[in-house]
Amino acid sequence: MGFTKKLTNDQATIAFGKELGPLVQPGDVILLDGDLGAGKTTFTKGLAQGLGIKRHIKSPTFTLIREYQEGRIPLYHMDMYRLEQTGAADLGLEEYFDGDGVSVIEWSQFVKDLLPDDYLMVHLEKDPDDDNRRMLTIEGKGPHYQKLAQEWEEADGK
Ligand SMILES: Nc1ncnc2c1ncn2[C@@H]1O[C@H](COP(=O)(O)OP(=O)(O)OP(=O)(O)O)[C@@H](O)[C@H]1O
Ligand SMILES: [Mg+2]
C-alpha cells in the first residue's frame, strides 16, 4: 500500500516534504531511499520547513546525525553513507528512534540490522530524460505508517 508522486523540480520536492511536517509524530522513522543526488536532503529541507524549523538544513554526510530542536517536534536527520568509518553500534540509533522527535535516515541500507520493523519509506528516483524531475514512491510498513502515508496523500495539494 502506498502512492507515487511525480515532482518537476526541487521546489516541488520541498513543498511535498513540507506537507508531511504536520503529520509526523514523536518516534516516527522515515527512510529516504535513492541514488546520490536523488533529492533525499532536498526532501528533508521541506520536511524541516513543515515542522517549523527555520535553521538551514545541512547534509549530515560527515557528522552522520544532525539534530534540530526548534520545530514542533525535534528532527533527527541522519545520513549513513560514510558509516564504515565509525561503526553503527556507537551511534545510539535506538535512543533516537525512542526519542521525542522524528528520525529521517538517508542511506539506511547501511544500518539495515538496526532499523525498526515498521517505518515510512520514501523512494526517490531520477528521470533519465529530465534533470529536474523525480518520481517518489511512498510506502508505509505496518499499520501506523500505512495510515501516515494515507494522511499524506490526502493532505497533498490541499
Ligand atoms: N525534483 C527535484 N527534487 C529534488 N532535487 C532536485 C530536483 N530537481 C533537481 N534537484 C537537484 O538535485 C540535487 C539533489 O541533491 P540532494 O543533496 O538533495 O540529494 P541526496 O539524495 O541527498 O544525495 P546524497 O545521496 O549525496 O546525500 C540538488 O542539487 C537539487 O537542487
Ligand atoms: Mg543527502
Tab-separated table of N, CA and C and ligand atoms in Angstrom:
chain	number	residue	atom	x	y	z
A	1	MET	N	0.832	-1.205	0.000
A	1	MET	CA	0.000	0.000	0.000
A	1	MET	C	0.861	1.248	0.000
A	2	GLY	N	0.487	2.194	-0.790
A	2	GLY	CA	1.239	3.436	-0.845
A	2	GLY	C	0.787	4.242	-2.040
A	3	PHE	N	1.602	5.215	-2.426
A	3	PHE	CA	1.256	6.020	-3.588
A	3	PHE	C	2.523	6.572	-4.231
A	4	THR	N	2.372	7.086	-5.430
A	4	THR	CA	3.511	7.678	-6.126
A	4	THR	C	3.222	9.140	-6.415
A	5	LYS	N	4.312	9.883	-6.630
A	5	LYS	CA	4.179	11.317	-6.863
A	5	LYS	C	5.260	11.758	-7.830
A	6	LYS	N	4.879	12.448	-8.860
A	6	LYS	CA	5.852	12.997	-9.808
A	6	LYS	C	6.120	14.455	-9.455
A	7	LEU	N	7.399	14.818	-9.392
A	7	LEU	CA	7.772	16.173	-8.995
A	7	LEU	C	8.672	16.765	-10.066
A	8	THR	N	8.369	17.997	-10.496
A	8	THR	CA	9.020	18.532	-11.679
A	8	THR	C	10.279	19.348	-11.377
A	9	ASN	N	10.474	19.765	-10.119
A	9	ASN	CA	11.707	20.495	-9.769
A	9	ASN	C	11.943	20.426	-8.260
A	10	ASP	N	13.097	20.962	-7.804
A	10	ASP	CA	13.440	20.814	-6.387
A	10	ASP	C	12.463	21.532	-5.465
A	11	GLN	N	11.901	22.628	-5.939
A	11	GLN	CA	10.911	23.337	-5.114
A	11	GLN	C	9.663	22.487	-4.876
A	12	ALA	N	9.291	21.722	-5.869
A	12	ALA	CA	8.128	20.829	-5.721
A	12	ALA	C	8.429	19.720	-4.719
A	13	THR	N	9.676	19.248	-4.702
A	13	THR	CA	10.068	18.216	-3.737
A	13	THR	C	10.050	18.794	-2.324
A	14	ILE	N	10.512	20.035	-2.199
A	14	ILE	CA	10.485	20.705	-0.886
A	14	ILE	C	9.031	20.889	-0.425
A	15	ALA	N	8.178	21.316	-1.323
A	15	ALA	CA	6.768	21.530	-0.975
A	15	ALA	C	6.093	20.220	-0.554
A	16	PHE	N	6.451	19.156	-1.231
A	16	PHE	CA	5.867	17.840	-0.908
A	16	PHE	C	6.350	17.366	0.474
A	17	GLY	N	7.623	17.560	0.764
A	17	GLY	CA	8.150	17.215	2.090
A	17	GLY	C	7.515	18.054	3.182
A	18	LYS	N	7.274	19.307	2.856
A	18	LYS	CA	6.680	20.230	3.836
A	18	LYS	C	5.298	19.748	4.290
A	19	GLU	N	4.573	19.148	3.373
A	19	GLU	CA	3.224	18.657	3.698
A	19	GLU	C	3.248	17.551	4.747
A	20	LEU	N	4.349	16.817	4.808
A	20	LEU	CA	4.451	15.723	5.774
A	20	LEU	C	4.707	16.236	7.195
A	21	GLY	N	5.290	17.443	7.282
A	21	GLY	CA	5.689	18.007	8.574
A	21	GLY	C	4.613	17.988	9.648
A	22	PRO	N	3.402	18.458	9.363
A	22	PRO	CA	2.361	18.494	10.394
A	22	PRO	C	1.835	17.105	10.782
A	23	LEU	N	2.159	16.090	10.006
A	23	LEU	CA	1.559	14.761	10.203
A	23	LEU	C	2.428	13.819	11.029
A	24	VAL	N	3.723	14.080	11.118
A	24	VAL	CA	4.616	13.146	11.811
A	24	VAL	C	4.514	13.307	13.325
A	25	GLN	N	4.828	12.197	14.001
A	25	GLN	CA	4.705	12.142	15.461
A	25	GLN	C	6.038	11.726	16.081
A	26	PRO	N	6.208	12.027	17.382
A	26	PRO	CA	7.424	11.586	18.071
A	26	PRO	C	7.638	10.083	17.897
A	27	GLY	N	8.860	9.704	17.581
A	27	GLY	CA	9.195	8.290	17.412
A	27	GLY	C	9.020	7.778	15.992
A	28	ASP	N	8.504	8.617	15.105
A	28	ASP	CA	8.350	8.184	13.710
A	28	ASP	C	9.721	8.035	13.041
A	29	VAL	N	9.805	7.045	12.162
A	29	VAL	CA	11.046	6.773	11.432
A	29	VAL	C	10.746	6.798	9.932
A	30	ILE	N	11.472	7.634	9.211
A	30	ILE	CA	11.280	7.784	7.765
A	30	ILE	C	12.586	7.432	7.065
A	31	LEU	N	12.527	6.464	6.180
A	31	LEU	CA	13.707	6.064	5.416
A	31	LEU	C	13.650	6.728	4.048
A	32	LEU	N	14.738	7.392	3.671
A	32	LEU	CA	14.837	8.017	2.349
A	32	LEU	C	15.791	7.185	1.517
A	33	ASP	N	15.270	6.652	0.449
A	33	ASP	CA	15.978	5.702	-0.370
A	33	ASP	C	16.138	6.307	-1.771
A	34	GLY	N	17.296	6.156	-2.373
A	34	GLY	CA	17.518	6.691	-3.712
A	34	GLY	C	18.994	6.993	-3.937
A	35	ASP	N	19.382	7.087	-5.195
A	35	ASP	CA	20.786	7.271	-5.570
A	35	ASP	C	21.367	8.588	-5.062
A	36	LEU	N	22.656	8.745	-5.219
A	36	LEU	CA	23.336	10.024	-4.976
A	36	LEU	C	22.642	11.122	-5.778
A	37	GLY	N	22.285	12.201	-5.107
A	37	GLY	CA	21.665	13.319	-5.800
A	37	GLY	C	20.210	13.121	-6.166
A	38	ALA	N	19.603	12.075	-5.654
A	38	ALA	CA	18.187	11.830	-5.969
A	38	ALA	C	17.286	12.896	-5.346
A	39	GLY	N	17.735	13.490	-4.251
A	39	GLY	CA	16.947	14.552	-3.625
A	39	GLY	C	16.551	14.269	-2.181
A	40	LYS	N	17.248	13.358	-1.512
A	40	LYS	CA	16.910	12.981	-0.143
A	40	LYS	C	17.073	14.164	0.821
A	41	THR	N	18.199	14.861	0.682
A	41	THR	CA	18.423	16.014	1.571
A	41	THR	C	17.482	17.155	1.211
A	42	THR	N	17.235	17.329	-0.074
A	42	THR	CA	16.286	18.357	-0.517
A	42	THR	C	14.905	18.100	0.069
A	43	PHE	N	14.482	16.844	0.024
A	43	PHE	CA	13.201	16.465	0.614
A	43	PHE	C	13.179	16.797	2.113
A	44	THR	N	14.283	16.493	2.792
A	44	THR	CA	14.363	16.732	4.246
A	44	THR	C	14.240	18.218	4.558
A	45	LYS	N	14.754	19.070	3.661
A	45	LYS	CA	14.598	20.523	3.845
A	45	LYS	C	13.124	20.897	3.908
A	46	GLY	N	12.340	20.273	3.054
A	46	GLY	CA	10.902	20.531	3.051
A	46	GLY	C	10.238	20.046	4.320
A	47	LEU	N	10.586	18.837	4.727
A	47	LEU	CA	10.024	18.289	5.968
A	47	LEU	C	10.350	19.212	7.140
A	48	ALA	N	11.595	19.690	7.181
A	48	ALA	CA	12.010	20.601	8.259
A	48	ALA	C	11.150	21.870	8.248
A	49	GLN	N	10.911	22.391	7.064
A	49	GLN	CA	10.041	23.582	6.962
A	49	GLN	C	8.654	23.285	7.510
A	50	GLY	N	8.161	22.098	7.208
A	50	GLY	CA	6.832	21.697	7.672
A	50	GLY	C	6.760	21.499	9.179
A	51	LEU	N	7.923	21.304	9.803
A	51	LEU	CA	7.980	21.208	11.262
A	51	LEU	C	8.186	22.584	11.898
A	52	GLY	N	8.361	23.591	11.076
A	52	GLY	CA	8.576	24.938	11.579
A	52	GLY	C	10.024	25.247	11.888
A	53	ILE	N	10.937	24.473	11.322
A	53	ILE	CA	12.369	24.692	11.549
A	53	ILE	C	12.864	25.735	10.558
A	54	LYS	N	13.484	26.785	11.091
A	54	LYS	CA	13.941	27.880	10.232
A	54	LYS	C	15.420	27.719	9.867
A	55	ARG	N	16.156	27.000	10.702
A	55	ARG	CA	17.590	26.844	10.517
A	55	ARG	C	17.871	26.120	9.192
A	56	HIS	N	18.982	26.463	8.578
A	56	HIS	CA	19.396	25.831	7.327
A	56	HIS	C	19.703	24.352	7.558
A	57	ILE	N	19.148	23.496	6.726
A	57	ILE	CA	19.395	22.052	6.840
A	57	ILE	C	20.633	21.712	6.016
A	58	LYS	N	21.649	21.259	6.703
A	58	LYS	CA	22.909	20.920	6.053
A	58	LYS	C	23.036	19.411	6.016
A	59	SER	N	23.510	18.878	4.907
A	59	SER	CA	23.623	17.426	4.789
A	59	SER	C	24.527	16.866	5.887
A	60	PRO	N	24.062	15.851	6.618
A	60	PRO	CA	24.889	15.285	7.691
A	60	PRO	C	25.838	14.207	7.185
A	61	THR	N	26.374	14.388	5.999
A	61	THR	CA	27.213	13.351	5.391
A	61	THR	C	28.410	13.009	6.277
A	62	PHE	N	29.049	14.010	6.852
A	62	PHE	CA	30.258	13.752	7.651
A	62	PHE	C	29.952	13.596	9.131
A	63	THR	N	28.957	14.323	9.619
A	63	THR	CA	28.598	14.220	11.045
A	63	THR	C	27.692	13.022	11.305
A	64	LEU	N	27.108	12.461	10.259
A	64	LEU	CA	26.162	11.336	10.291
A	64	LEU	C	24.799	11.698	10.869
A	65	ILE	N	24.758	12.463	11.952
A	65	ILE	CA	23.464	12.831	12.540
A	65	ILE	C	23.477	14.318	12.899
A	66	ARG	N	22.422	15.011	12.511
A	66	ARG	CA	22.216	16.393	12.948
A	66	ARG	C	20.846	16.504	13.609
A	67	GLU	N	20.800	17.190	14.724
A	67	GLU	CA	19.550	17.357	15.464
A	67	GLU	C	19.063	18.795	15.348
A	68	TYR	N	17.777	18.930	15.115
A	68	TYR	CA	17.148	20.258	15.063
A	68	TYR	C	16.021	20.263	16.086
A	69	GLN	N	16.126	21.121	17.070
A	69	GLN	CA	15.210	21.072	18.226
A	69	GLN	C	14.106	22.115	18.166
A	70	GLU	N	14.194	23.076	17.252
A	70	GLU	CA	13.313	24.245	17.407
A	70	GLU	C	11.937	24.102	16.749
A	71	GLY	N	11.670	22.978	16.105
A	71	GLY	CA	10.377	22.828	15.443
A	71	GLY	C	9.295	22.271	16.365
A	72	ARG	N	8.147	21.939	15.792
A	72	ARG	CA	7.027	21.374	16.565
A	72	ARG	C	7.473	20.153	17.343
A	73	ILE	N	8.220	19.263	16.711
A	73	ILE	CA	8.915	18.171	17.398
A	73	ILE	C	10.342	18.147	16.831
A	74	PRO	N	11.298	17.539	17.565
A	74	PRO	CA	12.670	17.525	17.060
A	74	PRO	C	12.787	16.737	15.757
A	75	LEU	N	13.758	17.128	14.947
A	75	LEU	CA	14.118	16.405	13.727
A	75	LEU	C	15.518	15.832	13.909
A	76	TYR	N	15.638	14.518	13.723
A	76	TYR	CA	16.941	13.875	13.734
A	76	TYR	C	17.251	13.467	12.298
A	77	HIS	N	18.159	14.181	11.678
A	77	HIS	CA	18.475	13.951	10.260
A	77	HIS	C	19.765	13.130	10.182
A	78	MET	N	19.672	11.943	9.617
A	78	MET	CA	20.805	11.020	9.597
A	78	MET	C	21.184	10.676	8.159
A	79	ASP	N	22.485	10.522	7.941
A	79	ASP	CA	22.987	10.091	6.638
A	79	ASP	C	24.063	9.050	6.906
A	80	MET	N	23.784	7.817	6.564
A	80	MET	CA	24.644	6.702	6.936
A	80	MET	C	25.680	6.356	5.857
A	81	TYR	N	25.808	7.227	4.851
A	81	TYR	CA	26.653	6.917	3.702
A	81	TYR	C	28.105	6.641	4.101
A	82	ARG	N	28.617	7.380	5.084
A	82	ARG	CA	30.018	7.225	5.489
A	82	ARG	C	30.182	6.449	6.784
A	83	LEU	N	29.214	5.643	7.069
A	83	LEU	CA	29.203	4.921	8.347
A	83	LEU	C	30.413	4.027	8.536
A	84	GLU	N	30.902	3.449	7.442
A	84	GLU	CA	32.005	2.478	7.555
A	84	GLU	C	33.119	2.974	8.469
A	85	GLN	N	33.355	4.289	8.418
A	85	GLN	CA	34.499	4.839	9.162
A	85	GLN	C	34.254	4.938	10.669
A	86	THR	N	33.037	4.804	11.118
A	86	THR	CA	32.787	4.957	12.556
A	86	THR	C	32.226	3.686	13.202
A	87	GLY	N	31.268	3.059	12.544
A	87	GLY	CA	30.650	1.880	13.158
A	87	GLY	C	29.296	2.232	13.735
A	88	ALA	N	28.329	1.396	13.435
A	88	ALA	CA	26.934	1.720	13.744
A	88	ALA	C	26.606	1.643	15.231
A	89	ALA	N	27.266	0.741	15.933
A	89	ALA	CA	26.895	0.484	17.321
A	89	ALA	C	27.044	1.731	18.196
A	90	ASP	N	28.019	2.589	17.858
A	90	ASP	CA	28.303	3.765	18.686
A	90	ASP	C	27.303	4.900	18.497
A	91	LEU	N	26.469	4.805	17.493
A	91	LEU	CA	25.614	5.947	17.153
A	91	LEU	C	24.413	6.105	18.092
A	92	GLY	N	24.017	5.043	18.754
A	92	GLY	CA	22.857	5.116	19.647
A	92	GLY	C	21.565	5.363	18.902
A	93	LEU	N	21.413	4.701	17.757
A	93	LEU	CA	20.224	4.941	16.915
A	93	LEU	C	18.929	4.667	17.659
A	94	GLU	N	18.928	3.625	18.487
A	94	GLU	CA	17.691	3.263	19.191
A	94	GLU	C	17.187	4.384	20.080
A	95	GLU	N	18.121	5.110	20.652
A	95	GLU	CA	17.712	6.232	21.511
A	95	GLU	C	17.017	7.317	20.690
A	96	TYR	N	17.466	7.479	19.457
A	96	TYR	CA	16.772	8.438	18.585
A	96	TYR	C	15.382	7.916	18.224
A	97	PHE	N	15.304	6.632	17.895
A	97	PHE	CA	14.017	6.065	17.487
A	97	PHE	C	13.013	6.110	18.639
A	98	ASP	N	13.522	5.987	19.875
A	98	ASP	CA	12.648	6.043	21.050
A	98	ASP	C	12.471	7.466	21.569
A	99	GLY	N	13.096	8.419	20.889
A	99	GLY	CA	13.111	9.798	21.380
A	99	GLY	C	11.843	10.565	21.046
A	100	ASP	N	11.882	11.870	21.294
A	100	ASP	CA	10.706	12.732	21.135
A	100	ASP	C	10.565	13.272	19.726
A	101	GLY	N	11.477	12.898	18.845
A	101	GLY	CA	11.479	13.507	17.525
A	101	GLY	C	11.185	12.527	16.411
A	102	VAL	N	11.283	13.037	15.191
A	102	VAL	CA	11.134	12.210	14.002
A	102	VAL	C	12.534	11.968	13.437
A	103	SER	N	12.831	10.704	13.137
A	103	SER	CA	14.123	10.338	12.562
A	103	SER	C	13.986	10.180	11.058
A	104	VAL	N	14.858	10.848	10.324
A	104	VAL	CA	14.878	10.742	8.859
A	104	VAL	C	16.248	10.200	8.474
A	105	ILE	N	16.264	9.097	7.746
A	105	ILE	CA	17.535	8.406	7.503
A	105	ILE	C	17.830	8.262	6.020
A	106	GLU	N	18.914	8.904	5.566
A	106	GLU	CA	19.429	8.680	4.219
A	106	GLU	C	20.393	7.498	4.261
A	107	TRP	N	20.409	6.714	3.217
A	107	TRP	CA	21.284	5.539	3.108
A	107	TRP	C	21.088	4.570	4.274
A	108	SER	N	19.823	4.302	4.584
A	108	SER	CA	19.514	3.447	5.733
A	108	SER	C	19.929	1.996	5.495
A	109	GLN	N	20.207	1.635	4.232
A	109	GLN	CA	20.628	0.245	3.984
A	109	GLN	C	21.934	-0.092	4.708
A	110	PHE	N	22.706	0.937	5.073
A	110	PHE	CA	23.959	0.683	5.798
A	110	PHE	C	23.734	0.390	7.280
A	111	VAL	N	22.501	0.603	7.761
A	111	VAL	CA	22.193	0.256	9.161
A	111	VAL	C	20.965	-0.668	9.212
A	112	LYS	N	20.856	-1.463	8.169
A	112	LYS	CA	19.696	-2.322	7.980
A	112	LYS	C	19.298	-3.111	9.239
A	113	ASP	N	20.293	-3.666	9.899
A	113	ASP	CA	20.012	-4.528	11.050
A	113	ASP	C	19.535	-3.755	12.277
A	114	LEU	N	19.705	-2.448	12.259
A	114	LEU	CA	19.367	-1.642	13.438
A	114	LEU	C	18.044	-0.901	13.280
A	115	LEU	N	17.384	-1.109	12.149
A	115	LEU	CA	16.148	-0.361	11.885
A	115	LEU	C	14.957	-1.012	12.575
A	116	PRO	N	13.940	-0.219	12.921
A	116	PRO	CA	12.718	-0.804	13.484
A	116	PRO	C	11.964	-1.603	12.413
A	117	ASP	N	11.043	-2.436	12.855
A	117	ASP	CA	10.267	-3.270	11.920
A	117	ASP	C	9.390	-2.409	11.015
A	118	ASP	N	8.824	-1.358	11.595
A	118	ASP	CA	7.884	-0.510	10.860
A	118	ASP	C	8.500	0.860	10.583
A	119	TYR	N	8.188	1.425	9.428
A	119	TYR	CA	8.723	2.742	9.041
A	119	TYR	C	7.981	3.231	7.809
A	120	LEU	N	8.180	4.513	7.513
A	120	LEU	CA	7.701	5.068	6.246
A	120	LEU	C	8.878	5.089	5.280
A	121	MET	N	8.686	4.518	4.117
A	121	MET	CA	9.732	4.512	3.098
A	121	MET	C	9.391	5.525	2.014
A	122	VAL	N	10.338	6.424	1.741
A	122	VAL	CA	10.190	7.372	0.634
A	122	VAL	C	11.321	7.067	-0.351
A	123	HIS	N	10.947	6.541	-1.488
A	123	HIS	CA	11.932	6.199	-2.508
A	123	HIS	C	11.929	7.281	-3.585
A	124	LEU	N	13.123	7.828	-3.858
A	124	LEU	CA	13.245	8.906	-4.849
A	124	LEU	C	14.021	8.389	-6.055
A	125	GLU	N	13.483	8.655	-7.216
A	125	GLU	CA	14.118	8.179	-8.434
A	125	GLU	C	14.276	9.306	-9.440
A	126	LYS	N	15.477	9.401	-10.002
A	126	LYS	CA	15.730	10.410	-11.032
A	126	LYS	C	15.082	9.999	-12.346
A	127	ASP	N	14.806	11.000	-13.165
A	127	ASP	CA	14.276	10.757	-14.507
A	127	ASP	C	15.440	10.892	-15.500
A	128	PRO	N	15.766	9.834	-16.229
A	128	PRO	CA	16.912	9.899	-17.155
A	128	PRO	C	16.749	10.966	-18.237
A	129	ASP	N	15.513	11.398	-18.493
A	129	ASP	CA	15.269	12.363	-19.570
A	129	ASP	C	15.192	13.810	-19.087
A	130	ASP	N	15.168	14.015	-17.774
A	130	ASP	CA	14.956	15.370	-17.250
A	130	ASP	C	15.637	15.503	-15.891
A	131	ASP	N	16.686	16.340	-15.831
A	131	ASP	CA	17.496	16.513	-14.617
A	131	ASP	C	16.690	16.970	-13.410
A	132	ASN	N	15.595	17.653	-13.649
A	132	ASN	CA	14.833	18.254	-12.551
A	132	ASN	C	13.619	17.440	-12.140
A	133	ARG	N	13.412	16.320	-12.791
A	133	ARG	CA	12.212	15.546	-12.499
A	133	ARG	C	12.547	14.351	-11.601
A	134	ARG	N	11.646	14.092	-10.658
A	134	ARG	CA	11.805	12.941	-9.767
A	134	ARG	C	10.476	12.210	-9.653
A	135	MET	N	10.582	10.891	-9.461
A	135	MET	CA	9.406	10.073	-9.167
A	135	MET	C	9.579	9.573	-7.740
A	136	LEU	N	8.614	9.869	-6.883
A	136	LEU	CA	8.665	9.423	-5.498
A	136	LEU	C	7.654	8.300	-5.280
A	137	THR	N	8.079	7.278	-4.579
A	137	THR	CA	7.183	6.194	-4.198
A	137	THR	C	7.135	6.134	-2.677
A	138	ILE	N	5.953	6.246	-2.132
A	138	ILE	CA	5.760	6.280	-0.685
A	138	ILE	C	5.077	5.003	-0.244
A	139	GLU	N	5.682	4.363	0.749
A	139	GLU	CA	5.103	3.131	1.248
A	139	GLU	C	5.204	3.078	2.764
A	140	GLY	N	4.106	2.773	3.411
A	140	GLY	CA	4.113	2.610	4.859
A	140	GLY	C	4.222	1.143	5.207
A	141	LYS	N	5.195	0.819	6.076
A	141	LYS	CA	5.309	-0.562	6.545
A	141	LYS	C	4.720	-0.621	7.950
A	142	GLY	N	3.702	-1.442	8.118
A	142	GLY	CA	2.993	-1.519	9.401
A	142	GLY	C	1.830	-0.539	9.420
A	143	PRO	N	0.813	-0.823	10.245
A	143	PRO	CA	-0.432	-0.046	10.238
A	143	PRO	C	-0.238	1.446	10.532
A	144	HIS	N	0.646	1.775	11.453
A	144	HIS	CA	0.852	3.191	11.795
A	144	HIS	C	1.331	3.982	10.572
A	145	TYR	N	2.270	3.419	9.836
A	145	TYR	CA	2.852	4.142	8.706
A	145	TYR	C	1.981	4.053	7.456
A	146	GLN	N	1.171	3.012	7.359
A	146	GLN	CA	0.191	2.976	6.269
A	146	GLN	C	-0.806	4.120	6.432
A	147	LYS	N	-1.184	4.350	7.694
A	147	LYS	CA	-2.101	5.452	7.983
A	147	LYS	C	-1.425	6.794	7.674
A	148	LEU	N	-0.165	6.909	8.067
A	148	LEU	CA	0.577	8.155	7.805
A	148	LEU	C	0.667	8.418	6.296
A	149	ALA	N	0.966	7.365	5.530
A	149	ALA	CA	1.049	7.508	4.071
A	149	ALA	C	-0.288	7.976	3.501
A	150	GLN	N	-1.357	7.407	4.022
A	150	GLN	CA	-2.695	7.771	3.553
A	150	GLN	C	-3.030	9.227	3.898
A	151	GLU	N	-2.666	9.635	5.112
A	151	GLU	CA	-2.924	11.025	5.530
A	151	GLU	C	-2.139	12.003	4.662
A	152	TRP	N	-0.937	11.606	4.330
A	152	TRP	CA	-0.086	12.461	3.496
A	152	TRP	C	-0.689	12.594	2.105
A	153	GLU	N	-1.103	11.473	1.549
A	153	GLU	CA	-1.715	11.500	0.216
A	153	GLU	C	-2.957	12.392	0.210
A	154	GLU	N	-3.742	12.296	1.282
A	154	GLU	CA	-4.965	13.110	1.364
A	154	GLU	C	-4.637	14.592	1.519
A	155	ALA	N	-3.575	14.879	2.283
A	155	ALA	CA	-3.197	16.277	2.534
A	155	ALA	C	-2.534	16.907	1.317
A	156	ASP	N	-2.014	16.082	0.422
A	156	ASP	CA	-1.214	16.565	-0.702
A	156	ASP	C	-2.028	17.481	-1.612
A	157	GLY	N	-1.473	18.663	-1.833
A	157	GLY	CA	-2.075	19.603	-2.763
A	157	GLY	C	-3.253	20.371	-2.214
A	158	LYS	N	-3.556	20.187	-0.909
A	158	LYS	CA	-4.687	20.934	-0.336
A	158	LYS	C	-4.235	22.250	0.239
B	1	LIG	N1	12.714	17.471	-8.407
B	1	LIG	C1	13.834	17.538	-7.662
B	1	LIG	N2	13.817	17.098	-6.376
B	1	LIG	C2	14.913	17.137	-5.624
B	1	LIG	N3	16.101	17.614	-6.016
B	1	LIG	C3	16.186	18.089	-7.277
B	1	LIG	C4	15.054	18.066	-8.139
B	1	LIG	N4	15.434	18.585	-9.333
B	1	LIG	C5	16.714	18.921	-9.205
B	1	LIG	N5	17.188	18.630	-7.982
B	1	LIG	C6	18.567	18.866	-7.536
B	1	LIG	O1	19.183	17.607	-7.296
B	1	LIG	C7	20.058	17.713	-6.192
B	1	LIG	C8	19.638	16.750	-5.100
B	1	LIG	O2	20.620	16.766	-4.103
B	1	LIG	P1	20.376	16.195	-2.661
B	1	LIG	O3	21.560	16.583	-1.845
B	1	LIG	O4	19.035	16.561	-2.155
B	1	LIG	O5	20.401	14.611	-2.966
B	1	LIG	P2	20.628	13.406	-1.974
B	1	LIG	O6	19.707	12.329	-2.420
B	1	LIG	O7	20.540	13.865	-0.566
B	1	LIG	O8	22.138	12.965	-2.308
B	1	LIG	P3	23.203	12.220	-1.382
B	1	LIG	O9	22.969	10.743	-1.544
B	1	LIG	O10	24.517	12.635	-1.969
B	1	LIG	O11	23.026	12.672	0.036
B	1	LIG	C9	20.011	19.153	-5.712
B	1	LIG	O12	21.036	19.874	-6.313
B	1	LIG	C10	18.650	19.615	-6.219
B	1	LIG	O13	18.595	21.019	-6.425
B	2	MG	MG	21.812	13.804	1.062
